[in-house]
Coordinates of C-alpha atoms in Angstrom, one line a residue:
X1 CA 14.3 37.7 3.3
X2 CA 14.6 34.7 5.4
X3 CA 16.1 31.6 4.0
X4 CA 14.3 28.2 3.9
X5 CA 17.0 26.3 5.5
X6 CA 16.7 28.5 8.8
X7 CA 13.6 27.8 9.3
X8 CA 11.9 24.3 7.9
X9 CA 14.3 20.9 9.4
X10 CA 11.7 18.7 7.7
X11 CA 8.6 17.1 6.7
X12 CA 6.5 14.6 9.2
X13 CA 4.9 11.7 7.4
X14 CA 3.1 10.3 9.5
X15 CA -0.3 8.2 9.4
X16 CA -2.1 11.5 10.9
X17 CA 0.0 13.7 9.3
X18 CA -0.8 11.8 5.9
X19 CA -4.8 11.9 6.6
X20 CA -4.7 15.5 7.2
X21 CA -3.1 15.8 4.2
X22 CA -5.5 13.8 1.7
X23 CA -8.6 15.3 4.1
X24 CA -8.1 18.9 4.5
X25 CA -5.3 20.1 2.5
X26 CA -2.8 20.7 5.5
X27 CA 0.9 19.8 5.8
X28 CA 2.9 18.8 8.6
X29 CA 6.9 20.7 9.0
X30 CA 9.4 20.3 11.7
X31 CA 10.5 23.9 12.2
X32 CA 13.7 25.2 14.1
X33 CA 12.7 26.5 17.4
X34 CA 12.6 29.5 17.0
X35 CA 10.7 30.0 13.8
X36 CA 7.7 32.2 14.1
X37 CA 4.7 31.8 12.3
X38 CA 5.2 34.4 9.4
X39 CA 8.8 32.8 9.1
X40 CA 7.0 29.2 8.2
X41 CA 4.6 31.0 5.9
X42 CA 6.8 32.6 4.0
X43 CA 9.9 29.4 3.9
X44 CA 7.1 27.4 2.3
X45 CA 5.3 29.6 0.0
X46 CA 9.3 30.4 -0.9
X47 CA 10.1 26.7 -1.3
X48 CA 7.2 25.0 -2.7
X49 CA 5.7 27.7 -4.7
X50 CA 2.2 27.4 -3.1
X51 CA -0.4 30.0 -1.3
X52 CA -0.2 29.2 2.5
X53 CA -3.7 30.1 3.9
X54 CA -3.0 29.5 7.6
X55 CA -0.2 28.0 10.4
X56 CA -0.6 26.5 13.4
X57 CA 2.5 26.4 15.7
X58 CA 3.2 23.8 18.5
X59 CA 5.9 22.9 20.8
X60 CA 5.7 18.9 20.9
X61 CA 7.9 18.3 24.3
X62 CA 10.2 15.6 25.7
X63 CA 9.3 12.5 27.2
X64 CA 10.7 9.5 29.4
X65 CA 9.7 5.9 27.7
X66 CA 11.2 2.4 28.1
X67 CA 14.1 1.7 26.0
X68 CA 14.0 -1.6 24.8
X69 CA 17.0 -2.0 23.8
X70 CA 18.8 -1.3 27.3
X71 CA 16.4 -3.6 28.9
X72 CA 13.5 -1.3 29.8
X73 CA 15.8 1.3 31.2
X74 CA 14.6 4.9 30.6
X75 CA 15.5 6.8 27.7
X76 CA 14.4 10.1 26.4
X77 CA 12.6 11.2 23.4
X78 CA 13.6 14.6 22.6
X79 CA 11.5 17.4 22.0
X80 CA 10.5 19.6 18.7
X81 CA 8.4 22.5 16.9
X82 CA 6.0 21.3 14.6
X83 CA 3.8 23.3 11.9
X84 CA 0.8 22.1 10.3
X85 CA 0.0 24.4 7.5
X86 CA -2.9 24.8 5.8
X87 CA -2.9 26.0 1.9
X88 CA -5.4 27.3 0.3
X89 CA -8.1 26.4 -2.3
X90 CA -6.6 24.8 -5.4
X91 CA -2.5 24.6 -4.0
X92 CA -0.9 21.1 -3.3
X93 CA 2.6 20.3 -2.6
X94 CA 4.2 17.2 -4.6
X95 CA 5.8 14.7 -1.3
X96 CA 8.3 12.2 -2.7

C-alpha cells in the first residue's frame, strides 16, 4: 500500500476549484509528480474515507511573468501536477 504523504502535497482552493466543487462534486489536489492516477485514487479514498469515481491528471507547467517586486524584471512561476477528482454519488469531503 502506498502512503498518502507520497502522493497528495495539497489541496487547491481556488475560485474555480471551489465552483467545481459546489457544482459537480469534484476536488482539486496537488500531487507529487510522479503520482499516477490509481496512486491519487487510492491516497484519497485512504485519507478521506470517500468513493472516488474518476481522476483527471494534468501537468500545469512553468511560466515567465513580471515580478513586481523587482521592478518588472522576469521571475518564474514554477510548475506542478494537479488532480481534479471526481467522487461519486452521495460522498463529500469536509475542507477546513
Amino acid at each position: 500500500m502506498i502512503e498518502p504523504s507520497k502522493v497528495l502535497k495539497e489541496s487547491r482552493v481556488t475560485e474555480k476549484a471551489t465552483n467545481l466543487t459546489a457544482n459537480l462534486n469534484q476536488y482539486t489536489f496537488e500531487v507529487f509528480p510522479d503520482a499516477t492516477r490509481t496512486q491519487v485514487k487510492q491516497a484519497v479514498e485512504q485519507v478521506f474515507k470517500v468513493d472516488v469515481a474518476k481522476v483527471n491528471v494534468l501537468n500545469v507547467k512553468p511560466r515567465v511573468r513580471p515580478d513586481r517586486m523587482r521592478r518588472n524584471r522576469a521571475g518564474r512561476v514554477s510548475g506542478m501536477k494537479k488532480a481534479i477528482v471526481t467522487l461519486k454519488e452521495g460522498s463529500s469531503i469536509e475542507m477546513i
